Amino acid sequence: MGFPGTRLQPGRLSCLLLVLLLVAPAASGEPLVVLSQNMDQLFDNVDDGNNERIIPRHRFQQRVKLAALKFGERFGLPHIIALQEVENLNVLQQIAAEIRERYQARYRPVLIPGQDTSGINLAFLVRYGVEIREVDQLFSNEVFKMTGKPLFTRPPLYLEACYIEKCLSLLNVHLRSMRGIGSVNDGERVARKRLRQAERVAAWSNRFQQSRKGQSLLLLGDFNALTPSDRHVDVAGIIAGRPDNTAARLSAPDLVEPDLVDLTRSIPAKKRYSFIYRRQKQQLDYMFSNRDFAADVEAIAFSRI
């Protein structure tokens, strides 16, 4: 599937990675490569009137060129690129245009705006040669009862794509971060929102497995989840179908049968991290698959940019 990438910010390194390499579906085809990459608030230089962040034109062009260079040189032009924290279609189109100019490879942008007040969204870049069967934004109308506001400000983005003889369903996610979880005023709200998001994604994947037996499923992106669990909510465990209700304060039912496979577990422990915060290595980014898909995975890695 895809290789994660990394982000550099003042005082911290964030490795937003995941590159997945699949067995070639036919003798005549190259192995399918899927990449998941958090773009670290990639806004453009256009004022859309949404009070969004606007960056200088030269800085935007610099980031677009760097993205195209890494996707081409470092990752070998993945067939499917799942992106988190991009502003809009213009950003995707600019990256796709730069890739086409550099490598003569064509990508189709996929983005449905969410409800994040900062203006960041989930997206895909899909290389020509991969058929797009379906695109959908999940849970966009669901409400977090504790606040009356959307449960997902960045609703998961669903893509069904086919490559030669195989089809794959992908769910690109960017879940609520742990920011504020230790706060006296906001901590309970943050923890319970993370719990509800994890349960919702888990229940959806379980229904997928039950109703679409034999079809390949991949959940990927920035889950903002620790392994082992943080002391509040075991987000990764809930989604995989193995919630740790001994370590986490908020318990959750087992909603997934059979369990999903955490593909990142095959990465050596010393290299299994996607974020460095205050010199502490953490894994926040994952790829979870059903068993039908896991059997086709040839390699997976976190890549440092």
PDB file of C-alpha atoms in Angstrom:
ATOM      1  CA  MET A   1       0.000   0.000   0.000  1.00  0.00           C
ATOM      2  CA  GLY A   2       1.533   3.315   0.784  1.00  0.00           C
ATOM      3  CA  PHE A   3       4.496   4.691   2.661  1.00  0.00           C
ATOM      4  CA  PRO A   4       3.924   7.399   5.207  1.00  0.00           C
ATOM      5  CA  GLY A   5       5.877  10.571   4.962  1.00  0.00           C
ATOM      6  CA  THR A   6       7.126  13.017   7.500  1.00  0.00           C
ATOM      7  CA  ARG A   7       6.619  16.639   8.469  1.00  0.00           C
ATOM      8  CA  LEU A   8       9.058  19.099   9.850  1.00  0.00           C
ATOM      9  CA  GLN A   9       7.853  21.858  12.117  1.00  0.00           C
ATOM     10  CA  PRO A  10       9.636  24.144  14.553  1.00  0.00           C
ATOM     11  CA  GLY A  11      10.553  22.015  17.532  1.00  0.00           C
ATOM     12  CA  ARG A  12       9.047  18.792  16.307  1.00  0.00           C
ATOM     13  CA  LEU A  13       9.303  16.169  13.596  1.00  0.00           C
ATOM     14  CA  SER A  14       6.199  14.521  12.332  1.00  0.00           C
ATOM     15  CA  CYS A  15       6.586  11.474  10.180  1.00  0.00           C
ATOM     16  CA  LEU A  16       3.419  11.117   8.226  1.00  0.00           C
ATOM     17  CA  LEU A  17       4.047   8.056   6.473  1.00  0.00           C
ATOM     18  CA  LEU A  18       2.845   4.958   5.238  1.00  0.00           C
ATOM     19  CA  VAL A  19       3.679   3.389   2.047  1.00  0.00           C
ATOM     20  CA  LEU A  20       2.050   0.162   1.155  1.00  0.00           C
ATOM     21  CA  LEU A  21       3.200  -2.147  -1.592  1.00  0.00           C
ATOM     22  CA  LEU A  22       0.806  -4.805  -2.851  1.00  0.00           C
ATOM     23  CA  VAL A  23       1.469  -7.929  -4.812  1.00  0.00           C
ATOM     24  CA  ALA A  24       0.922  -7.270  -8.507  1.00  0.00           C
ATOM     25  CA  PRO A  25      -2.673  -8.260  -9.373  1.00  0.00           C
ATOM     26  CA  ALA A  26      -1.648  -9.626 -12.748  1.00  0.00           C
ATOM     27  CA  ALA A  27       1.561 -10.714 -14.405  1.00  0.00           C
ATOM     28  CA  SER A  28       1.424  -7.677 -16.675  1.00  0.00           C
ATOM     29  CA  GLY A  29       0.931  -5.131 -13.889  1.00  0.00           C
ATOM     30  CA  GLU A  30       3.244  -3.383 -11.450  1.00  0.00           C
ATOM     31  CA  PRO A  31       2.548  -3.748  -7.736  1.00  0.00           C
ATOM     32  CA  LEU A  32      -0.027  -1.308  -6.442  1.00  0.00           C
ATOM     33  CA  VAL A  33       1.469   1.334  -4.150  1.00  0.00           C
ATOM     34  CA  VAL A  34      -0.667   3.294  -1.663  1.00  0.00           C
ATOM     35  CA  LEU A  35       0.673   6.255   0.295  1.00  0.00           C
ATOM     36  CA  SER A  36      -0.822   8.024   3.308  1.00  0.00           C
ATOM     37  CA  GLN A  37       0.582  11.465   4.035  1.00  0.00           C
ATOM     38  CA  ASN A  38      -0.399  14.258   6.408  1.00  0.00           C
ATOM     39  CA  MET A  39       0.453  17.502   4.590  1.00  0.00           C
ATOM     40  CA  ASP A  40       0.686  19.623   7.748  1.00  0.00           C
ATOM     41  CA  GLN A  41      -1.902  22.300   6.964  1.00  0.00           C
ATOM     42  CA  LEU A  42      -1.181  22.772   3.282  1.00  0.00           C
ATOM     43  CA  PHE A  43      -3.096  25.932   2.417  1.00  0.00           C
ATOM     44  CA  ASP A  44      -2.843  27.847  -0.849  1.00  0.00           C
ATOM     45  CA  ASN A  45      -2.195  31.552  -1.440  1.00  0.00           C
ATOM     46  CA  VAL A  46      -5.776  32.387  -2.440  1.00  0.00           C
ATOM     47  CA  ASP A  47      -8.198  34.213  -0.155  1.00  0.00           C
ATOM     48  CA  ASP A  48     -11.494  32.316  -0.404  1.00  0.00           C
ATOM     49  CA  GLY A  49     -13.215  34.560   2.112  1.00  0.00           C
ATOM     50  CA  ASN A  50     -13.492  31.779   4.695  1.00  0.00           C
ATOM     51  CA  ASN A  51     -11.084  33.280   7.227  1.00  0.00           C
ATOM     52  CA  GLU A  52      -8.707  30.491   6.287  1.00  0.00           C
ATOM     53  CA  ARG A  53      -4.947  30.695   6.597  1.00  0.00           C
ATOM     54  CA  ILE A  54      -3.317  32.245   3.515  1.00  0.00           C
ATOM     55  CA  ILE A  55       0.356  31.641   2.838  1.00  0.00           C
ATOM     56  CA  PRO A  56       2.665  33.651   0.554  1.00  0.00           C
ATOM     57  CA  ARG A  57       2.611  32.590  -3.080  1.00  0.00           C
ATOM     58  CA  HIS A  58       6.301  31.651  -3.158  1.00  0.00           C
ATOM     59  CA  ARG A  59       5.901  29.496  -0.039  1.00  0.00           C
ATOM     60  CA  PHE A  60       2.877  27.715  -1.491  1.00  0.00           C
ATOM     61  CA  GLN A  61       4.712  27.017  -4.748  1.00  0.00           C
ATOM     62  CA  GLN A  62       7.688  25.759  -2.768  1.00  0.00           C
ATOM     63  CA  ARG A  63       5.540  23.292  -0.833  1.00  0.00           C
ATOM     64  CA  VAL A  64       3.794  22.120  -4.020  1.00  0.00           C
ATOM     65  CA  LYS A  65       7.125  21.457  -5.724  1.00  0.00           C
ATOM     66  CA  LEU A  66       8.450  19.624  -2.669  1.00  0.00           C
ATOM     67  CA  ALA A  67       5.342  17.422  -2.498  1.00  0.00           C
ATOM     68  CA  ALA A  68       5.609  16.537  -6.188  1.00  0.00           C
ATOM     69  CA  LEU A  69       9.311  15.811  -5.824  1.00  0.00           C
ATOM     70  CA  LYS A  70       8.810  13.498  -2.849  1.00  0.00           C
ATOM     71  CA  PHE A  71       5.862  11.677  -4.377  1.00  0.00           C
ATOM     72  CA  GLY A  72       7.871  11.140  -7.548  1.00  0.00           C
ATOM     73  CA  GLU A  73      11.449  10.601  -6.389  1.00  0.00           C
ATOM     74  CA  ARG A  74      11.004   9.115  -2.934  1.00  0.00           C
ATOM     75  CA  PHE A  75       7.803   7.155  -3.414  1.00  0.00           C
ATOM     76  CA  GLY A  76       7.915   6.315  -7.114  1.00  0.00           C
ATOM     77  CA  LEU A  77       4.560   7.862  -8.040  1.00  0.00           C
ATOM     78  CA  PRO A  78       2.136   5.861  -5.869  1.00  0.00           C
ATOM     79  CA  HIS A  79      -1.076   4.716  -7.523  1.00  0.00           C
ATOM     80  CA  ILE A  80      -3.226   6.090  -4.689  1.00  0.00           C
ATOM     81  CA  ILE A  81      -2.186   8.910  -2.347  1.00  0.00           C
ATOM     82  CA  ALA A  82      -4.385   9.530   0.696  1.00  0.00           C
ATOM     83  CA  LEU A  83      -3.823  13.023   2.074  1.00  0.00           C
ATOM     84  CA  GLN A  84      -4.777  14.718   5.314  1.00  0.00           C
ATOM     85  CA  GLU A  85      -4.702  18.458   6.049  1.00  0.00           C
ATOM     86  CA  VAL A  86      -5.055  19.927   2.561  1.00  0.00           C
ATOM     87  CA  GLU A  87      -7.201  22.991   1.972  1.00  0.00           C
ATOM     88  CA  ASN A  88      -9.020  22.475  -1.311  1.00  0.00           C
ATOM     89  CA  LEU A  89      -9.068  21.198  -4.880  1.00  0.00           C
ATOM     90  CA  ASN A  90      -6.738  23.967  -6.006  1.00  0.00           C
ATOM     91  CA  VAL A  91      -3.990  22.553  -3.793  1.00  0.00           C
ATOM     92  CA  LEU A  92      -4.484  19.074  -5.277  1.00  0.00           C
ATOM     93  CA  GLN A  93      -4.612  20.397  -8.833  1.00  0.00           C
ATOM     94  CA  GLN A  94      -1.382  22.329  -8.358  1.00  0.00           C
ATOM     95  CA  ILE A  95       0.404  19.233  -7.016  1.00  0.00           C
ATOM     96  CA  ALA A  96      -1.000  17.108  -9.844  1.00  0.00           C
ATOM     97  CA  ALA A  97       0.120  19.680 -12.437  1.00  0.00           C
ATOM     98  CA  GLU A  98       3.635  19.751 -10.977  1.00  0.00           C
ATOM     99  CA  ILE A  99       3.832  15.945 -11.032  1.00  0.00           C
ATOM    100  CA  ARG A 100       2.656  15.881 -14.635  1.00  0.00           C
ATOM    101  CA  GLU A 101       5.261  18.435 -15.678  1.00  0.00           C
ATOM    102  CA  ARG A 102       8.085  16.639 -13.873  1.00  0.00           C
ATOM    103  CA  TYR A 103       7.220  12.992 -14.510  1.00  0.00           C
ATOM    104  CA  GLN A 104       4.574  12.939 -17.265  1.00  0.00           C
ATOM    105  CA  ALA A 105       2.276  11.126 -14.834  1.00  0.00           C
ATOM    106  CA  ARG A 106      -1.358  12.173 -14.442  1.00  0.00           C
ATOM    107  CA  TYR A 107      -3.391  12.194 -11.230  1.00  0.00           C
ATOM    108  CA  ARG A 108      -7.055  12.887 -10.546  1.00  0.00           C
ATOM    109  CA  PRO A 109      -7.865  14.907  -7.404  1.00  0.00           C
ATOM    110  CA  VAL A 110     -10.618  13.759  -5.046  1.00  0.00           C
ATOM    111  CA  LEU A 111     -11.818  16.050  -2.244  1.00  0.00           C
ATOM    112  CA  ILE A 112     -15.153  16.729  -0.525  1.00  0.00           C
ATOM    113  CA  PRO A 113     -15.017  19.721   1.862  1.00  0.00           C
ATOM    114  CA  GLY A 114     -15.630  18.957   5.519  1.00  0.00           C
ATOM    115  CA  GLN A 115     -16.537  21.181   8.438  1.00  0.00           C
ATOM    116  CA  ASP A 116     -13.201  21.946  10.049  1.00  0.00           C
ATOM    117  CA  THR A 117     -13.195  25.625  11.000  1.00  0.00           C
ATOM    118  CA  SER A 118      -9.485  25.883  10.197  1.00  0.00           C
ATOM    119  CA  GLY A 119     -10.220  24.860   6.597  1.00  0.00           C
ATOM    120  CA  ILE A 120      -8.293  21.582   6.315  1.00  0.00           C
ATOM    121  CA  ASN A 121      -9.729  18.545   4.536  1.00  0.00           C
ATOM    122  CA  LEU A 122      -9.132  14.953   3.526  1.00  0.00           C
ATOM    123  CA  ALA A 123      -8.324  14.078  -0.069  1.00  0.00           C
ATOM    124  CA  PHE A 124      -6.962  11.543  -2.545  1.00  0.00           C
ATOM    125  CA  LEU A 125      -4.751  11.800  -5.592  1.00  0.00           C
ATOM    126  CA  VAL A 126      -5.452   8.841  -7.878  1.00  0.00           C
ATOM    127  CA  ARG A 127      -3.081   8.001 -10.711  1.00  0.00           C
ATOM    128  CA  TYR A 128      -4.521   7.444 -14.166  1.00  0.00           C
ATOM    129  CA  GLY A 129      -4.763   3.708 -14.776  1.00  0.00           C
ATOM    130  CA  VAL A 130      -6.620   3.240 -11.508  1.00  0.00           C
ATOM    131  CA  GLU A 131     -10.399   3.252 -11.958  1.00  0.00           C
ATOM    132  CA  ILE A 132     -12.442   5.257  -9.459  1.00  0.00           C
ATOM    133  CA  ARG A 133     -15.666   3.348  -8.744  1.00  0.00           C
ATOM    134  CA  GLU A 134     -17.128   5.384  -5.888  1.00  0.00           C
ATOM    135  CA  VAL A 135     -16.386   8.417  -3.707  1.00  0.00           C
ATOM    136  CA  ASP A 136     -18.333   9.298  -0.575  1.00  0.00           C
ATOM    137  CA  GLN A 137     -17.998  11.355   2.588  1.00  0.00           C
ATOM    138  CA  LEU A 138     -19.143   9.399   5.642  1.00  0.00           C
ATOM    139  CA  PHE A 139     -20.884  10.597   8.828  1.00  0.00           C
ATOM    140  CA  SER A 140     -21.004  14.246   7.736  1.00  0.00           C
ATOM    141  CA  ASN A 141     -24.445  14.754   9.291  1.00  0.00           C
ATOM    142  CA  GLU A 142     -23.802  12.951  12.571  1.00  0.00           C
ATOM    143  CA  VAL A 143     -23.916  15.027  15.728  1.00  0.00           C
ATOM    144  CA  PHE A 144     -21.856  14.693  18.893  1.00  0.00           C
ATOM    145  CA  LYS A 145     -24.643  14.785  21.470  1.00  0.00           C
ATOM    146  CA  MET A 146     -22.445  16.218  24.200  1.00  0.00           C
ATOM    147  CA  THR A 147     -22.033  19.493  22.270  1.00  0.00           C
ATOM    148  CA  GLY A 148     -24.660  19.414  19.527  1.00  0.00           C
ATOM    149  CA  LYS A 149     -21.903  19.978  16.966  1.00  0.00           C
ATOM    150  CA  PRO A 150     -20.649  17.632  14.212  1.00  0.00           C
ATOM    151  CA  LEU A 151     -19.104  14.397  15.444  1.00  0.00           C
ATOM    152  CA  PHE A 152     -16.553  14.597  12.616  1.00  0.00           C
ATOM    153  CA  THR A 153     -15.322  18.028  11.586  1.00  0.00           C
ATOM    154  CA  ARG A 154     -13.174  16.141   9.061  1.00  0.00           C
ATOM    155  CA  PRO A 155     -15.577  13.405   7.909  1.00  0.00           C
ATOM    156  CA  PRO A 156     -13.843  10.215   6.685  1.00  0.00           C
ATOM    157  CA  LEU A 157     -13.466  10.104   2.911  1.00  0.00           C
ATOM    158  CA  TYR A 158     -14.355   6.821   1.197  1.00  0.00           C
ATOM    159  CA  LEU A 159     -12.882   5.696  -2.110  1.00  0.00           C
ATOM    160  CA  GLU A 160     -13.479   2.498  -4.039  1.00  0.00           C
ATOM    161  CA  ALA A 161     -10.805   2.014  -6.686  1.00  0.00           C
ATOM    162  CA  CYS A 162      -9.901  -0.806  -9.054  1.00  0.00           C
ATOM    163  CA  TYR A 163      -6.488  -1.609 -10.469  1.00  0.00           C
ATOM    164  CA  ILE A 164      -6.256  -4.221 -13.214  1.00  0.00           C
ATOM    165  CA  GLU A 165      -8.090  -7.200 -11.700  1.00  0.00           C
ATOM    166  CA  LYS A 166      -8.492  -6.088  -8.082  1.00  0.00           C
ATOM    167  CA  CYS A 167     -10.704  -3.562  -6.342  1.00  0.00           C
ATOM    168  CA  LEU A 168      -9.954  -1.887  -3.034  1.00  0.00           C
ATOM    169  CA  SER A 169     -12.116   0.162  -0.663  1.00  0.00           C
ATOM    170  CA  LEU A 170     -10.194   2.816   1.252  1.00  0.00           C
ATOM    171  CA  LEU A 171     -11.328   4.970   4.155  1.00  0.00           C
ATOM    172  CA  ASN A 172      -9.135   8.023   4.685  1.00  0.00           C
ATOM    173  CA  VAL A 173      -9.445   9.316   8.256  1.00  0.00           C
ATOM    174  CA  HIS A 174      -8.147  12.150  10.397  1.00  0.00           C
ATOM    175  CA  LEU A 175      -9.571  11.722  13.880  1.00  0.00           C
ATOM    176  CA  ARG A 176      -9.811  14.197  16.740  1.00  0.00           C
ATOM    177  CA  SER A 177      -6.405  14.881  18.311  1.00  0.00           C
ATOM    178  CA  MET A 178      -5.575  14.536  22.003  1.00  0.00           C
ATOM    179  CA  ARG A 179      -5.128  18.285  22.349  1.00  0.00           C
ATOM    180  CA  GLY A 180      -6.922  19.439  25.485  1.00  0.00           C
ATOM    181  CA  ILE A 181      -7.550  15.948  26.819  1.00  0.00           C
ATOM    182  CA  GLY A 182      -5.788  16.800  30.085  1.00  0.00           C
ATOM    183  CA  SER A 183      -7.792  19.982  30.617  1.00  0.00           C
ATOM    184  CA  VAL A 184     -10.128  20.259  33.571  1.00  0.00           C
ATOM    185  CA  ASN A 185     -12.702  22.092  31.459  1.00  0.00           C
ATOM    186  CA  ASP A 186     -12.367  20.334  28.100  1.00  0.00           C
ATOM    187  CA  GLY A 187     -10.789  16.967  28.860  1.00  0.00           C
ATOM    188  CA  GLU A 188     -13.978  14.925  29.180  1.00  0.00           C
ATOM    189  CA  ARG A 189     -15.421  16.367  25.978  1.00  0.00           C
ATOM    190  CA  VAL A 190     -12.234  15.612  24.035  1.00  0.00           C
ATOM    191  CA  ALA A 191     -11.984  12.054  25.378  1.00  0.00           C
ATOM    192  CA  ARG A 192     -15.618  11.212  24.681  1.00  0.00           C
ATOM    193  CA  LYS A 193     -15.500  12.655  21.183  1.00  0.00           C
ATOM    194  CA  ARG A 194     -12.466  10.498  20.424  1.00  0.00           C
ATOM    195  CA  LEU A 195     -14.331   7.500  21.832  1.00  0.00           C
ATOM    196  CA  ARG A 196     -17.439   8.111  19.716  1.00  0.00           C
ATOM    197  CA  GLN A 197     -15.410   8.667  16.548  1.00  0.00           C
ATOM    198  CA  ALA A 198     -13.490   5.422  17.054  1.00  0.00           C
ATOM    199  CA  GLU A 199     -16.678   3.477  17.761  1.00  0.00           C
ATOM    200  CA  ARG A 200     -18.369   4.916  14.673  1.00  0.00           C
ATOM    201  CA  VAL A 201     -15.509   3.974  12.363  1.00  0.00           C
ATOM    202  CA  ALA A 202     -15.279   0.509  13.943  1.00  0.00           C
ATOM    203  CA  ALA A 203     -19.009  -0.152  13.524  1.00  0.00           C
ATOM    204  CA  TRP A 204     -18.860   0.976   9.891  1.00  0.00           C
ATOM    205  CA  SER A 205     -15.929  -1.319   9.080  1.00  0.00           C
ATOM    206  CA  ASN A 206     -17.724  -4.220  10.748  1.00  0.00           C
ATOM    207  CA  ARG A 207     -20.803  -3.679   8.570  1.00  0.00           C
ATOM    208  CA  PHE A 208     -18.551  -3.491   5.528  1.00  0.00           C
ATOM    209  CA  GLN A 209     -17.018  -6.858   6.357  1.00  0.00           C
ATOM    210  CA  GLN A 210     -20.390  -8.465   6.953  1.00  0.00           C
ATOM    211  CA  SER A 211     -22.112  -7.081   3.853  1.00  0.00           C
ATOM    212  CA  ARG A 212     -19.221  -7.209   1.387  1.00  0.00           C
ATOM    213  CA  LYS A 213     -17.491 -10.477   2.134  1.00  0.00           C
ATOM    214  CA  GLY A 214     -14.408 -11.176   0.061  1.00  0.00           C
ATOM    215  CA  GLN A 215     -13.823  -7.505  -0.754  1.00  0.00           C
ATOM    216  CA  SER A 216     -10.642  -5.698   0.264  1.00  0.00           C
ATOM    217  CA  LEU A 217     -10.784  -2.914   2.854  1.00  0.00           C
ATOM    218  CA  LEU A 218      -8.113  -0.493   4.024  1.00  0.00           C
ATOM    219  CA  LEU A 219      -8.485   2.190   6.715  1.00  0.00           C
ATOM    220  CA  LEU A 220      -5.581   4.629   6.631  1.00  0.00           C
ATOM    221  CA  GLY A 221      -4.542   8.083   7.724  1.00  0.00           C
ATOM    222  CA  ASP A 222      -3.891  10.111  10.861  1.00  0.00           C
ATOM    223  CA  PHE A 223      -5.768   8.352  13.665  1.00  0.00           C
ATOM    224  CA  ASN A 224      -4.178  10.447  16.417  1.00  0.00           C
ATOM    225  CA  ALA A 225      -4.017   7.200  18.386  1.00  0.00           C
ATOM    226  CA  LEU A 226      -1.269   5.736  20.521  1.00  0.00           C
ATOM    227  CA  THR A 227      -0.182   2.108  20.803  1.00  0.00           C
ATOM    228  CA  PRO A 228      -0.209   1.136  23.638  1.00  0.00           C
ATOM    229  CA  SER A 229      -3.329   3.148  24.379  1.00  0.00           C
ATOM    230  CA  ASP A 230      -3.355   6.490  26.118  1.00  0.00           C
ATOM    231  CA  ARG A 231      -4.979   6.378  29.537  1.00  0.00           C
ATOM    232  CA  HIS A 232      -8.278   7.841  28.313  1.00  0.00           C
ATOM    233  CA  VAL A 233      -9.372   6.053  25.112  1.00  0.00           C
ATOM    234  CA  ASP A 234      -7.899   3.141  23.163  1.00  0.00           C
ATOM    235  CA  VAL A 235      -8.727   4.553  19.721  1.00  0.00           C
ATOM    236  CA  ALA A 236      -6.516   2.169  17.731  1.00  0.00           C
ATOM    237  CA  GLY A 237      -7.715  -0.857  19.689  1.00  0.00           C
ATOM    238  CA  ILE A 238     -11.392   0.043  19.217  1.00  0.00           C
ATOM    239  CA  ILE A 239     -10.978   0.400  15.453  1.00  0.00           C
ATOM    240  CA  ALA A 240      -9.028  -2.852  15.169  1.00  0.00           C
ATOM    241  CA  GLY A 241     -11.595  -4.727  17.264  1.00  0.00           C
ATOM    242  CA  ARG A 242      -9.350  -5.220  20.284  1.00  0.00           C
ATOM    243  CA  PRO A 243     -10.153  -2.422  22.765  1.00  0.00           C
ATOM    244  CA  ASP A 244      -7.941  -2.380  25.851  1.00  0.00           C
ATOM    245  CA  ASN A 245     -10.434  -1.614  28.579  1.00  0.00           C
ATOM    246  CA  THR A 246      -7.888  -2.131  31.339  1.00  0.00           C
ATOM    247  CA  ALA A 247      -5.509   0.671  30.357  1.00  0.00           C
ATOM    248  CA  ALA A 248      -8.104   3.159  29.080  1.00  0.00           C
ATOM    249  CA  ARG A 249     -10.421   5.045  31.421  1.00  0.00           C
ATOM    250  CA  LEU A 250     -13.355   5.013  28.971  1.00  0.00           C
ATOM    251  CA  SER A 251     -14.262   1.453  28.047  1.00  0.00           C
ATOM    252  CA  ALA A 252     -15.647   0.409  24.675  1.00  0.00           C
ATOM    253  CA  PRO A 253     -17.339  -2.705  23.316  1.00  0.00           C
ATOM    254  CA  ASP A 254     -15.701  -4.975  20.758  1.00  0.00           C
ATOM    255  CA  LEU A 255     -17.443  -3.838  17.586  1.00  0.00           C
ATOM    256  CA  VAL A 256     -15.401  -5.618  14.903  1.00  0.00           C
ATOM    257  CA  GLU A 257     -15.593  -9.308  13.970  1.00  0.00           C
ATOM    258  CA  PRO A 258     -13.300 -10.534  12.624  1.00  0.00           C
ATOM    259  CA  ASP A 259     -10.684  -8.102  13.905  1.00  0.00           C
ATOM    260  CA  LEU A 260      -8.913  -5.842  11.468  1.00  0.00           C
ATOM    261  CA  VAL A 261      -5.201  -6.330  10.847  1.00  0.00           C
ATOM    262  CA  ASP A 262      -2.893  -3.522  11.952  1.00  0.00           C
ATOM    263  CA  LEU A 263      -0.475  -3.636   9.020  1.00  0.00           C
ATOM    264  CA  THR A 264       2.011  -1.373  10.792  1.00  0.00           C
ATOM    265  CA  ARG A 265       2.747  -4.164  13.288  1.00  0.00           C
ATOM    266  CA  SER A 266       4.969  -5.741  10.615  1.00  0.00           C
ATOM    267  CA  ILE A 267       7.281  -2.706  10.714  1.00  0.00           C
ATOM    268  CA  PRO A 268      10.277  -3.257  13.055  1.00  0.00           C
ATOM    269  CA  ALA A 269       9.581  -1.738  16.470  1.00  0.00           C
ATOM    270  CA  LYS A 270      12.465   0.744  16.291  1.00  0.00           C
ATOM    271  CA  LYS A 271      11.101   2.161  13.032  1.00  0.00           C
ATOM    272  CA  ARG A 272       7.422   2.035  14.004  1.00  0.00           C
ATOM    273  CA  TYR A 273       6.749   5.695  14.680  1.00  0.00           C
ATOM    274  CA  SER A 274       5.198   8.536  12.727  1.00  0.00           C
ATOM    275  CA  PHE A 275       5.663  11.515  14.999  1.00  0.00           C
ATOM    276  CA  ILE A 276       8.316  12.947  17.294  1.00  0.00           C
ATOM    277  CA  TYR A 277       7.072  15.308  19.964  1.00  0.00           C
ATOM    278  CA  ARG A 278       9.430  16.663  22.611  1.00  0.00           C
ATOM    279  CA  ARG A 279      11.936  13.995  21.604  1.00  0.00           C
ATOM    280  CA  GLN A 280       9.408  11.224  22.188  1.00  0.00           C
ATOM    281  CA  LYS A 281       8.703   8.884  19.269  1.00  0.00           C
ATOM    282  CA  GLN A 282       5.015   8.144  18.817  1.00  0.00           C
ATOM    283  CA  GLN A 283       2.852   6.333  16.317  1.00  0.00           C
ATOM    284  CA  LEU A 284      -0.233   8.327  15.332  1.00  0.00           C
ATOM    285  CA  ASP A 285      -0.675   7.064  11.753  1.00  0.00           C
ATOM    286  CA  TYR A 286      -1.892   3.595  10.794  1.00  0.00           C
ATOM    287  CA  MET A 287      -3.136   1.276   8.103  1.00  0.00           C
ATOM    288  CA  PHE A 288      -5.785  -1.222   9.197  1.00  0.00           C
ATOM    289  CA  SER A 289      -7.078  -3.805   6.746  1.00  0.00           C
ATOM    290  CA  ASN A 290      -9.432  -6.735   6.658  1.00  0.00           C
ATOM    291  CA  ARG A 291      -7.914 -10.177   6.301  1.00  0.00           C
ATOM    292  CA  ASP A 292      -8.791 -10.438   2.612  1.00  0.00           C
ATOM    293  CA  PHE A 293      -6.606  -7.455   1.885  1.00  0.00           C
ATOM    294  CA  ALA A 294      -3.783  -8.213   4.338  1.00  0.00           C
ATOM    295  CA  ALA A 295      -2.941 -11.386   2.434  1.00  0.00           C
ATOM    296  CA  ASP A 296      -2.006  -9.289  -0.616  1.00  0.00           C
ATOM    297  CA  VAL A 297       0.346  -6.887   1.150  1.00  0.00           C
ATOM    298  CA  GLU A 298       3.953  -7.338   0.119  1.00  0.00           C
ATOM    299  CA  ALA A 299       5.596  -4.548   2.141  1.00  0.00           C
ATOM    300  CA  ILE A 300       4.811  -1.547   4.320  1.00  0.00           C
ATOM    301  CA  ALA A 301       7.045   1.124   5.816  1.00  0.00           C
ATOM    302  CA  PHE A 302       7.164   4.472   7.537  1.00  0.00           C
ATOM    303  CA  SER A 303       9.239   6.865   5.475  1.00  0.00           C
ATOM    304  CA  ARG A 304      11.027   9.918   6.860  1.00  0.00           C
ATOM    305  CA  ILE A 305      10.994  13.017   4.713  1.00  0.00           C
TER     306      ILE A 305
END
